[in-house]
């Protein structure tokens, strides 16, 4: 069983609409370790018990061009130590440097991506490193052999063209069932943008997009993953938009379920 290394990535410099996601790691941790619940994962195991768990704290990011190198180095350090990295964003742009480090270690990955948005823009509002663009950067760099996107409900013409260009498998939200998600072969990387969930379950995000996933649907998809999971992230929580810490509680639950998968 691998130990899971939790790494906070407090940055939202590539957000396109609202700032706030840089403040996400601390409230997620607060709910993870709150006495309102426990550290058991539904799929089996308990953080700090049968699931080895190392909270490495937050990275000292400076909100500048050097942050990508800091993020990549933190993932490399986890991998070299034999630990599985689980990162708390932060905006979704952080997924690109994370996957760069993962793919350098494990080879190109299969990616399971939960989101309202495909994040495939070639260049969003003049920023090719926008949080609307990480998967374009990942695919053009050959870091992934397969990209499966779940919960998508904002596909415009440009992103549809990009999905066709990169061979992305998009499972739109309309008519979605968890059993439609294909079985991926390893190594697998999982990226969860919390706005993939319906705002009723996750109001604490910058981009509210109605008609999304339920928490149970996300958990059912995760529980069906059988291939080795080598890294994961949870991104785009904006505590400035949350209500009674609802979204932080959801994110904390996802930390437990992802940690259980990563530790296998």
PDB file of C-alpha atoms in Angstrom:
ATOM      1  CA  UNK A   1       0.000   0.000   0.000  1.00  0.00           C
ATOM      2  CA  UNK A   2       1.343   3.427  -0.973  1.00  0.00           C
ATOM      3  CA  UNK A   3       1.319   6.421   1.323  1.00  0.00           C
ATOM      4  CA  UNK A   4      -0.652   9.344  -0.080  1.00  0.00           C
ATOM      5  CA  UNK A   5       0.980  12.792   0.046  1.00  0.00           C
ATOM      6  CA  UNK A   6      -1.507  15.669   0.289  1.00  0.00           C
ATOM      7  CA  UNK A   7      -0.135  18.891  -1.238  1.00  0.00           C
ATOM      8  CA  UNK A   8      -1.897  22.259  -1.189  1.00  0.00           C
ATOM      9  CA  UNK A   9      -1.541  24.405  -4.320  1.00  0.00           C
ATOM     10  CA  UNK A  10      -2.774  27.880  -3.286  1.00  0.00           C
ATOM     11  CA  UNK A  11      -2.953  29.770  -6.568  1.00  0.00           C
ATOM     12  CA  UNK A  12      -5.616  31.219  -8.803  1.00  0.00           C
ATOM     13  CA  UNK A  13      -3.457  33.449 -10.993  1.00  0.00           C
ATOM     14  CA  UNK A  14      -4.858  31.778 -14.129  1.00  0.00           C
ATOM     15  CA  UNK A  15      -8.521  32.156 -13.189  1.00  0.00           C
ATOM     16  CA  UNK A  16     -10.582  33.948 -15.809  1.00  0.00           C
ATOM     17  CA  UNK A  17     -13.632  35.146 -13.875  1.00  0.00           C
ATOM     18  CA  UNK A  18     -13.320  35.341 -10.085  1.00  0.00           C
ATOM     19  CA  UNK A  19     -10.392  34.978  -7.715  1.00  0.00           C
ATOM     20  CA  UNK A  20     -10.671  32.971  -4.505  1.00  0.00           C
ATOM     21  CA  UNK A  21      -9.566  29.438  -5.347  1.00  0.00           C
ATOM     22  CA  UNK A  22      -6.116  30.164  -3.906  1.00  0.00           C
ATOM     23  CA  UNK A  23      -7.759  30.008  -0.483  1.00  0.00           C
ATOM     24  CA  UNK A  24      -9.101  26.492  -0.974  1.00  0.00           C
ATOM     25  CA  UNK A  25      -6.624  24.113   0.712  1.00  0.00           C
ATOM     26  CA  UNK A  26      -7.067  25.284   4.319  1.00  0.00           C
ATOM     27  CA  UNK A  27     -10.887  24.994   4.536  1.00  0.00           C
ATOM     28  CA  UNK A  28     -10.796  21.606   2.794  1.00  0.00           C
ATOM     29  CA  UNK A  29      -8.298  20.371   5.379  1.00  0.00           C
ATOM     30  CA  UNK A  30     -10.441  21.823   8.174  1.00  0.00           C
ATOM     31  CA  UNK A  31     -13.409  19.746   7.038  1.00  0.00           C
ATOM     32  CA  UNK A  32     -11.288  16.657   6.403  1.00  0.00           C
ATOM     33  CA  UNK A  33     -10.086  16.627  10.007  1.00  0.00           C
ATOM     34  CA  UNK A  34     -13.284  17.997  11.560  1.00  0.00           C
ATOM     35  CA  UNK A  35     -14.911  16.040  14.379  1.00  0.00           C
ATOM     36  CA  UNK A  36     -18.196  16.123  12.446  1.00  0.00           C
ATOM     37  CA  UNK A  37     -17.043  13.017  10.572  1.00  0.00           C
ATOM     38  CA  UNK A  38     -14.259  10.469  10.406  1.00  0.00           C
ATOM     39  CA  UNK A  39     -11.430   9.528   8.051  1.00  0.00           C
ATOM     40  CA  UNK A  40     -12.948   6.380   6.571  1.00  0.00           C
ATOM     41  CA  UNK A  41     -13.386   6.023   2.803  1.00  0.00           C
ATOM     42  CA  UNK A  42     -16.506   4.401   1.375  1.00  0.00           C
ATOM     43  CA  UNK A  43     -14.425   2.178  -0.919  1.00  0.00           C
ATOM     44  CA  UNK A  44     -12.486   0.897   2.087  1.00  0.00           C
ATOM     45  CA  UNK A  45      -9.669   2.014   4.333  1.00  0.00           C
ATOM     46  CA  UNK A  46      -9.077   4.883   6.730  1.00  0.00           C
ATOM     47  CA  UNK A  47      -6.684   7.806   6.400  1.00  0.00           C
ATOM     48  CA  UNK A  48      -3.872   7.510   8.899  1.00  0.00           C
ATOM     49  CA  UNK A  49      -4.709   3.855   9.480  1.00  0.00           C
ATOM     50  CA  UNK A  50      -4.843   1.347   6.640  1.00  0.00           C
ATOM     51  CA  UNK A  51      -4.317   4.258   4.227  1.00  0.00           C
ATOM     52  CA  UNK A  52      -0.939   5.864   4.804  1.00  0.00           C
ATOM     53  CA  UNK A  53      -1.400   9.624   4.723  1.00  0.00           C
ATOM     54  CA  UNK A  54       1.169  12.428   4.753  1.00  0.00           C
ATOM     55  CA  UNK A  55      -0.073  16.024   4.749  1.00  0.00           C
ATOM     56  CA  UNK A  56       2.820  18.010   3.269  1.00  0.00           C
ATOM     57  CA  UNK A  57       1.119  21.382   3.731  1.00  0.00           C
ATOM     58  CA  UNK A  58       0.841  24.126   1.116  1.00  0.00           C
ATOM     59  CA  UNK A  59       3.426  25.034  -1.492  1.00  0.00           C
ATOM     60  CA  UNK A  60       5.096  28.475  -1.158  1.00  0.00           C
ATOM     61  CA  UNK A  61       3.740  29.787  -4.431  1.00  0.00           C
ATOM     62  CA  UNK A  62       4.417  33.369  -5.507  1.00  0.00           C
ATOM     63  CA  UNK A  63       1.680  33.833  -8.119  1.00  0.00           C
ATOM     64  CA  UNK A  64       4.246  34.248 -10.884  1.00  0.00           C
ATOM     65  CA  UNK A  65       5.856  32.311 -13.714  1.00  0.00           C
ATOM     66  CA  UNK A  66       8.029  30.288 -11.351  1.00  0.00           C
ATOM     67  CA  UNK A  67       5.086  28.545  -9.714  1.00  0.00           C
ATOM     68  CA  UNK A  68       4.886  25.759 -12.305  1.00  0.00           C
ATOM     69  CA  UNK A  69       8.407  24.636 -11.410  1.00  0.00           C
ATOM     70  CA  UNK A  70       7.525  24.598  -7.700  1.00  0.00           C
ATOM     71  CA  UNK A  71       4.432  22.507  -8.379  1.00  0.00           C
ATOM     72  CA  UNK A  72       6.314  20.057 -10.591  1.00  0.00           C
ATOM     73  CA  UNK A  73       9.131  19.720  -8.051  1.00  0.00           C
ATOM     74  CA  UNK A  74       6.646  18.913  -5.283  1.00  0.00           C
ATOM     75  CA  UNK A  75       5.126  16.100  -7.327  1.00  0.00           C
ATOM     76  CA  UNK A  76       8.559  14.748  -8.256  1.00  0.00           C
ATOM     77  CA  UNK A  77       9.538  14.744  -4.570  1.00  0.00           C
ATOM     78  CA  UNK A  78       6.447  12.731  -3.674  1.00  0.00           C
ATOM     79  CA  UNK A  79       7.070  10.211  -6.433  1.00  0.00           C
ATOM     80  CA  UNK A  80      10.746   9.797  -5.580  1.00  0.00           C
ATOM     81  CA  UNK A  81       9.733   9.141  -1.963  1.00  0.00           C
ATOM     82  CA  UNK A  82       7.407   6.399  -3.157  1.00  0.00           C
ATOM     83  CA  UNK A  83       4.291   8.373  -2.258  1.00  0.00           C
ATOM     84  CA  UNK A  84       1.215   9.011  -4.387  1.00  0.00           C
ATOM     85  CA  UNK A  85       0.485  12.749  -4.881  1.00  0.00           C
ATOM     86  CA  UNK A  86      -2.967  14.198  -4.206  1.00  0.00           C
ATOM     87  CA  UNK A  87      -3.114  17.941  -4.797  1.00  0.00           C
ATOM     88  CA  UNK A  88      -5.622  20.535  -3.622  1.00  0.00           C
ATOM     89  CA  UNK A  89      -5.965  23.539  -5.903  1.00  0.00           C
ATOM     90  CA  UNK A  90      -6.148  26.231  -6.688  1.00  0.00           C
ATOM     91  CA  UNK A  91      -7.452  26.816 -10.189  1.00  0.00           C
ATOM     92  CA  UNK A  92      -7.446  24.113 -12.848  1.00  0.00           C
ATOM     93  CA  UNK A  93      -4.343  25.453 -14.589  1.00  0.00           C
ATOM     94  CA  UNK A  94      -2.274  23.625 -11.950  1.00  0.00           C
ATOM     95  CA  UNK A  95      -3.159  20.266 -13.512  1.00  0.00           C
ATOM     96  CA  UNK A  96      -0.738  20.831 -16.399  1.00  0.00           C
ATOM     97  CA  UNK A  97       2.508  21.001 -14.357  1.00  0.00           C
ATOM     98  CA  UNK A  98       1.245  18.192 -12.112  1.00  0.00           C
ATOM     99  CA  UNK A  99       0.661  15.875 -15.064  1.00  0.00           C
ATOM    100  CA  UNK A 100       4.024  16.873 -16.549  1.00  0.00           C
ATOM    101  CA  UNK A 101       5.715  15.451 -13.462  1.00  0.00           C
ATOM    102  CA  UNK A 102       3.474  12.377 -13.319  1.00  0.00           C
ATOM    103  CA  UNK A 103       4.058  11.518 -16.985  1.00  0.00           C
ATOM    104  CA  UNK A 104       7.825  12.012 -16.674  1.00  0.00           C
ATOM    105  CA  UNK A 105       7.819   9.382 -13.929  1.00  0.00           C
ATOM    106  CA  UNK A 106       5.151   6.922 -15.057  1.00  0.00           C
ATOM    107  CA  UNK A 107       4.896   7.614 -18.786  1.00  0.00           C
ATOM    108  CA  UNK A 108       1.800   9.038 -20.496  1.00  0.00           C
ATOM    109  CA  UNK A 109      -1.344   8.547 -18.433  1.00  0.00           C
ATOM    110  CA  UNK A 110      -5.035   7.932 -18.949  1.00  0.00           C
ATOM    111  CA  UNK A 111      -6.955  10.863 -17.479  1.00  0.00           C
ATOM    112  CA  UNK A 112     -10.401  10.778 -15.882  1.00  0.00           C
ATOM    113  CA  UNK A 113     -11.597  14.382 -15.734  1.00  0.00           C
ATOM    114  CA  UNK A 114     -14.753  15.608 -13.945  1.00  0.00           C
ATOM    115  CA  UNK A 115     -15.864  19.096 -14.954  1.00  0.00           C
ATOM    116  CA  UNK A 116     -18.654  21.284 -16.283  1.00  0.00           C
ATOM    117  CA  UNK A 117     -16.163  22.602 -18.842  1.00  0.00           C
ATOM    118  CA  UNK A 118     -13.821  20.721 -21.190  1.00  0.00           C
ATOM    119  CA  UNK A 119     -10.904  23.121 -20.473  1.00  0.00           C
ATOM    120  CA  UNK A 120      -9.572  22.598 -23.999  1.00  0.00           C
ATOM    121  CA  UNK A 121      -9.229  26.198 -25.162  1.00  0.00           C
ATOM    122  CA  UNK A 122      -6.131  26.742 -27.244  1.00  0.00           C
ATOM    123  CA  UNK A 123      -5.793  30.265 -25.849  1.00  0.00           C
ATOM    124  CA  UNK A 124      -8.437  31.726 -23.566  1.00  0.00           C
ATOM    125  CA  UNK A 125      -8.533  35.535 -23.409  1.00  0.00           C
ATOM    126  CA  UNK A 126      -4.901  35.752 -24.458  1.00  0.00           C
ATOM    127  CA  UNK A 127      -3.661  33.271 -21.843  1.00  0.00           C
ATOM    128  CA  UNK A 128      -2.595  29.836 -23.110  1.00  0.00           C
ATOM    129  CA  UNK A 129      -2.061  28.800 -19.465  1.00  0.00           C
ATOM    130  CA  UNK A 130      -5.607  29.772 -18.470  1.00  0.00           C
ATOM    131  CA  UNK A 131      -7.586  27.456 -16.229  1.00  0.00           C
ATOM    132  CA  UNK A 132      -9.730  26.988 -19.338  1.00  0.00           C
ATOM    133  CA  UNK A 133      -6.768  25.473 -21.229  1.00  0.00           C
ATOM    134  CA  UNK A 134      -4.879  22.827 -19.178  1.00  0.00           C
ATOM    135  CA  UNK A 135      -6.055  19.830 -21.157  1.00  0.00           C
ATOM    136  CA  UNK A 136      -5.082  21.418 -24.471  1.00  0.00           C
ATOM    137  CA  UNK A 137      -1.562  21.823 -23.068  1.00  0.00           C
ATOM    138  CA  UNK A 138      -1.542  18.260 -21.709  1.00  0.00           C
ATOM    139  CA  UNK A 139      -2.745  16.661 -24.940  1.00  0.00           C
ATOM    140  CA  UNK A 140      -0.518  18.642 -27.294  1.00  0.00           C
ATOM    141  CA  UNK A 141       2.498  17.702 -25.146  1.00  0.00           C
ATOM    142  CA  UNK A 142       1.678  14.002 -25.432  1.00  0.00           C
ATOM    143  CA  UNK A 143       1.336  13.590 -21.659  1.00  0.00           C
ATOM    144  CA  UNK A 144      -1.855  11.525 -21.920  1.00  0.00           C
ATOM    145  CA  UNK A 145      -2.819   8.581 -24.087  1.00  0.00           C
ATOM    146  CA  UNK A 146      -6.494   8.952 -23.260  1.00  0.00           C
ATOM    147  CA  UNK A 147      -8.689  11.715 -21.862  1.00  0.00           C
ATOM    148  CA  UNK A 148     -12.205  10.898 -20.659  1.00  0.00           C
ATOM    149  CA  UNK A 149     -14.317  13.876 -19.552  1.00  0.00           C
ATOM    150  CA  UNK A 150     -17.387  13.469 -17.345  1.00  0.00           C
ATOM    151  CA  UNK A 151     -20.084  16.033 -16.553  1.00  0.00           C
ATOM    152  CA  UNK A 152     -19.459  18.348 -19.522  1.00  0.00           C
ATOM    153  CA  UNK A 153     -22.316  20.768 -20.238  1.00  0.00           C
ATOM    154  CA  UNK A 154     -20.707  23.881 -21.760  1.00  0.00           C
ATOM    155  CA  UNK A 155     -19.205  22.534 -24.990  1.00  0.00           C
ATOM    156  CA  UNK A 156     -18.864  25.321 -27.549  1.00  0.00           C
ATOM    157  CA  UNK A 157     -17.705  25.036 -31.164  1.00  0.00           C
ATOM    158  CA  UNK A 158     -14.041  25.750 -30.449  1.00  0.00           C
ATOM    159  CA  UNK A 159     -13.793  23.174 -27.680  1.00  0.00           C
ATOM    160  CA  UNK A 160     -15.718  20.662 -29.793  1.00  0.00           C
ATOM    161  CA  UNK A 161     -13.088  21.111 -32.511  1.00  0.00           C
ATOM    162  CA  UNK A 162     -10.327  20.748 -29.938  1.00  0.00           C
ATOM    163  CA  UNK A 163     -11.879  17.553 -28.567  1.00  0.00           C
ATOM    164  CA  UNK A 164     -11.941  16.100 -32.073  1.00  0.00           C
ATOM    165  CA  UNK A 165      -8.338  17.224 -32.669  1.00  0.00           C
ATOM    166  CA  UNK A 166      -7.069  15.453 -29.569  1.00  0.00           C
ATOM    167  CA  UNK A 167      -9.404  12.450 -29.630  1.00  0.00           C
ATOM    168  CA  UNK A 168     -11.011  13.364 -26.308  1.00  0.00           C
ATOM    169  CA  UNK A 169     -13.854  11.114 -25.115  1.00  0.00           C
ATOM    170  CA  UNK A 170     -16.521  13.516 -23.861  1.00  0.00           C
ATOM    171  CA  UNK A 171     -19.436  12.202 -21.802  1.00  0.00           C
ATOM    172  CA  UNK A 172     -21.919  15.078 -21.808  1.00  0.00           C
ATOM    173  CA  UNK A 173     -24.099  15.581 -18.768  1.00  0.00           C
ATOM    174  CA  UNK A 174     -27.330  15.203 -20.701  1.00  0.00           C
ATOM    175  CA  UNK A 175     -28.417  11.593 -20.315  1.00  0.00           C
ATOM    176  CA  UNK A 176     -25.383  10.702 -18.199  1.00  0.00           C
ATOM    177  CA  UNK A 177     -25.159   7.455 -16.238  1.00  0.00           C
ATOM    178  CA  UNK A 178     -22.112   6.382 -14.222  1.00  0.00           C
ATOM    179  CA  UNK A 179     -21.962   3.045 -16.039  1.00  0.00           C
ATOM    180  CA  UNK A 180     -21.236   4.898 -19.301  1.00  0.00           C
ATOM    181  CA  UNK A 181     -17.721   5.779 -18.119  1.00  0.00           C
ATOM    182  CA  UNK A 182     -15.254   3.470 -19.878  1.00  0.00           C
ATOM    183  CA  UNK A 183     -12.827   1.328 -17.926  1.00  0.00           C
ATOM    184  CA  UNK A 184      -9.399   2.902 -18.140  1.00  0.00           C
ATOM    185  CA  UNK A 185      -6.090   1.093 -18.187  1.00  0.00           C
ATOM    186  CA  UNK A 186      -3.302   2.373 -15.979  1.00  0.00           C
ATOM    187  CA  UNK A 187      -1.571   4.481 -15.089  1.00  0.00           C
ATOM    188  CA  UNK A 188      -4.603   6.705 -14.389  1.00  0.00           C
ATOM    189  CA  UNK A 189      -4.671  10.347 -13.299  1.00  0.00           C
ATOM    190  CA  UNK A 190      -7.926  11.755 -11.862  1.00  0.00           C
ATOM    191  CA  UNK A 191      -8.760  15.473 -11.971  1.00  0.00           C
ATOM    192  CA  UNK A 192     -11.901  16.732 -10.221  1.00  0.00           C
ATOM    193  CA  UNK A 193     -13.069  20.263 -10.900  1.00  0.00           C
ATOM    194  CA  UNK A 194     -15.750  20.846  -8.289  1.00  0.00           C
ATOM    195  CA  UNK A 195     -17.926  22.771 -10.738  1.00  0.00           C
ATOM    196  CA  UNK A 196     -18.535  19.444 -12.426  1.00  0.00           C
ATOM    197  CA  UNK A 197     -20.989  18.917  -9.588  1.00  0.00           C
ATOM    198  CA  UNK A 198     -24.350  20.617  -9.717  1.00  0.00           C
ATOM    199  CA  UNK A 199     -24.292  23.921  -7.777  1.00  0.00           C
ATOM    200  CA  UNK A 200     -26.870  22.407  -5.408  1.00  0.00           C
ATOM    201  CA  UNK A 201     -24.108  20.121  -4.109  1.00  0.00           C
ATOM    202  CA  UNK A 202     -21.123  22.438  -4.606  1.00  0.00           C
ATOM    203  CA  UNK A 203     -22.066  26.128  -4.473  1.00  0.00           C
ATOM    204  CA  UNK A 204     -18.521  27.145  -3.560  1.00  0.00           C
ATOM    205  CA  UNK A 205     -17.143  27.486  -7.072  1.00  0.00           C
ATOM    206  CA  UNK A 206     -16.515  30.504  -9.288  1.00  0.00           C
ATOM    207  CA  UNK A 207     -18.444  29.194 -12.292  1.00  0.00           C
ATOM    208  CA  UNK A 208     -21.936  28.000 -11.371  1.00  0.00           C
ATOM    209  CA  UNK A 209     -23.256  25.720 -14.119  1.00  0.00           C
ATOM    210  CA  UNK A 210     -26.672  24.140 -13.405  1.00  0.00           C
ATOM    211  CA  UNK A 211     -27.546  20.606 -14.417  1.00  0.00           C
ATOM    212  CA  UNK A 212     -24.447  18.874 -13.113  1.00  0.00           C
ATOM    213  CA  UNK A 213     -23.356  15.702 -11.384  1.00  0.00           C
ATOM    214  CA  UNK A 214     -24.578  14.570  -8.003  1.00  0.00           C
ATOM    215  CA  UNK A 215     -22.061  13.661  -5.332  1.00  0.00           C
ATOM    216  CA  UNK A 216     -23.283  10.056  -5.524  1.00  0.00           C
ATOM    217  CA  UNK A 217     -22.653   9.906  -9.279  1.00  0.00           C
ATOM    218  CA  UNK A 218     -19.052  11.046  -8.794  1.00  0.00           C
ATOM    219  CA  UNK A 219     -18.528   8.530  -5.992  1.00  0.00           C
ATOM    220  CA  UNK A 220     -19.972   5.725  -8.102  1.00  0.00           C
ATOM    221  CA  UNK A 221     -17.632   6.551 -10.992  1.00  0.00           C
ATOM    222  CA  UNK A 222     -14.630   6.614  -8.647  1.00  0.00           C
ATOM    223  CA  UNK A 223     -15.622   3.329  -7.007  1.00  0.00           C
ATOM    224  CA  UNK A 224     -15.626   1.623 -10.421  1.00  0.00           C
ATOM    225  CA  UNK A 225     -11.997   2.575 -11.201  1.00  0.00           C
ATOM    226  CA  UNK A 226      -9.937  -0.611 -11.205  1.00  0.00           C
ATOM    227  CA  UNK A 227      -6.686   0.474 -12.871  1.00  0.00           C
ATOM    228  CA  UNK A 228      -3.749   1.828 -10.848  1.00  0.00           C
ATOM    229  CA  UNK A 229      -4.270   5.510  -9.970  1.00  0.00           C
ATOM    230  CA  UNK A 230      -0.944   7.359  -9.773  1.00  0.00           C
ATOM    231  CA  UNK A 231      -2.028  10.913  -9.009  1.00  0.00           C
ATOM    232  CA  UNK A 232      -5.064  13.137  -8.551  1.00  0.00           C
ATOM    233  CA  UNK A 233      -6.215  16.680  -7.940  1.00  0.00           C
ATOM    234  CA  UNK A 234      -9.271  18.494  -6.607  1.00  0.00           C
ATOM    235  CA  UNK A 235      -9.508  22.027  -7.952  1.00  0.00           C
ATOM    236  CA  UNK A 236     -11.596  25.179  -8.334  1.00  0.00           C
ATOM    237  CA  UNK A 237     -13.079  25.318  -4.827  1.00  0.00           C
ATOM    238  CA  UNK A 238     -13.746  28.985  -4.054  1.00  0.00           C
ATOM    239  CA  UNK A 239     -14.441  29.382  -0.324  1.00  0.00           C
ATOM    240  CA  UNK A 240     -15.627  32.964  -0.892  1.00  0.00           C
ATOM    241  CA  UNK A 241     -18.666  31.510  -2.672  1.00  0.00           C
ATOM    242  CA  UNK A 242     -19.404  28.612  -0.319  1.00  0.00           C
ATOM    243  CA  UNK A 243     -22.484  28.210   1.896  1.00  0.00           C
ATOM    244  CA  UNK A 244     -22.006  26.675   5.366  1.00  0.00           C
ATOM    245  CA  UNK A 245     -18.836  24.930   4.144  1.00  0.00           C
ATOM    246  CA  UNK A 246     -20.967  22.600   1.989  1.00  0.00           C
ATOM    247  CA  UNK A 247     -18.443  22.437  -0.845  1.00  0.00           C
ATOM    248  CA  UNK A 248     -15.474  22.058   1.475  1.00  0.00           C
ATOM    249  CA  UNK A 249     -17.196  19.032   3.052  1.00  0.00           C
ATOM    250  CA  UNK A 250     -17.737  17.509  -0.397  1.00  0.00           C
ATOM    251  CA  UNK A 251     -14.094  18.151  -1.304  1.00  0.00           C
ATOM    252  CA  UNK A 252     -12.951  16.531   1.949  1.00  0.00           C
ATOM    253  CA  UNK A 253     -14.999  13.436   1.185  1.00  0.00           C
ATOM    254  CA  UNK A 254     -13.430  13.269  -2.255  1.00  0.00           C
ATOM    255  CA  UNK A 255      -9.980  13.493  -0.641  1.00  0.00           C
ATOM    256  CA  UNK A 256     -10.779  10.305   1.296  1.00  0.00           C
ATOM    257  CA  UNK A 257     -12.096   8.419  -1.727  1.00  0.00           C
ATOM    258  CA  UNK A 258      -9.185   9.471  -3.959  1.00  0.00           C
ATOM    259  CA  UNK A 259      -6.685   8.608  -1.240  1.00  0.00           C
ATOM    260  CA  UNK A 260      -8.150   5.120  -1.029  1.00  0.00           C
ATOM    261  CA  UNK A 261      -7.648   4.667  -4.783  1.00  0.00           C
ATOM    262  CA  UNK A 262      -4.137   6.120  -4.741  1.00  0.00           C
ATOM    263  CA  UNK A 263      -3.012   3.899  -1.876  1.00  0.00           C
ATOM    264  CA  UNK A 264      -3.819   0.629  -3.653  1.00  0.00           C
TER     265      UNK A 264
END
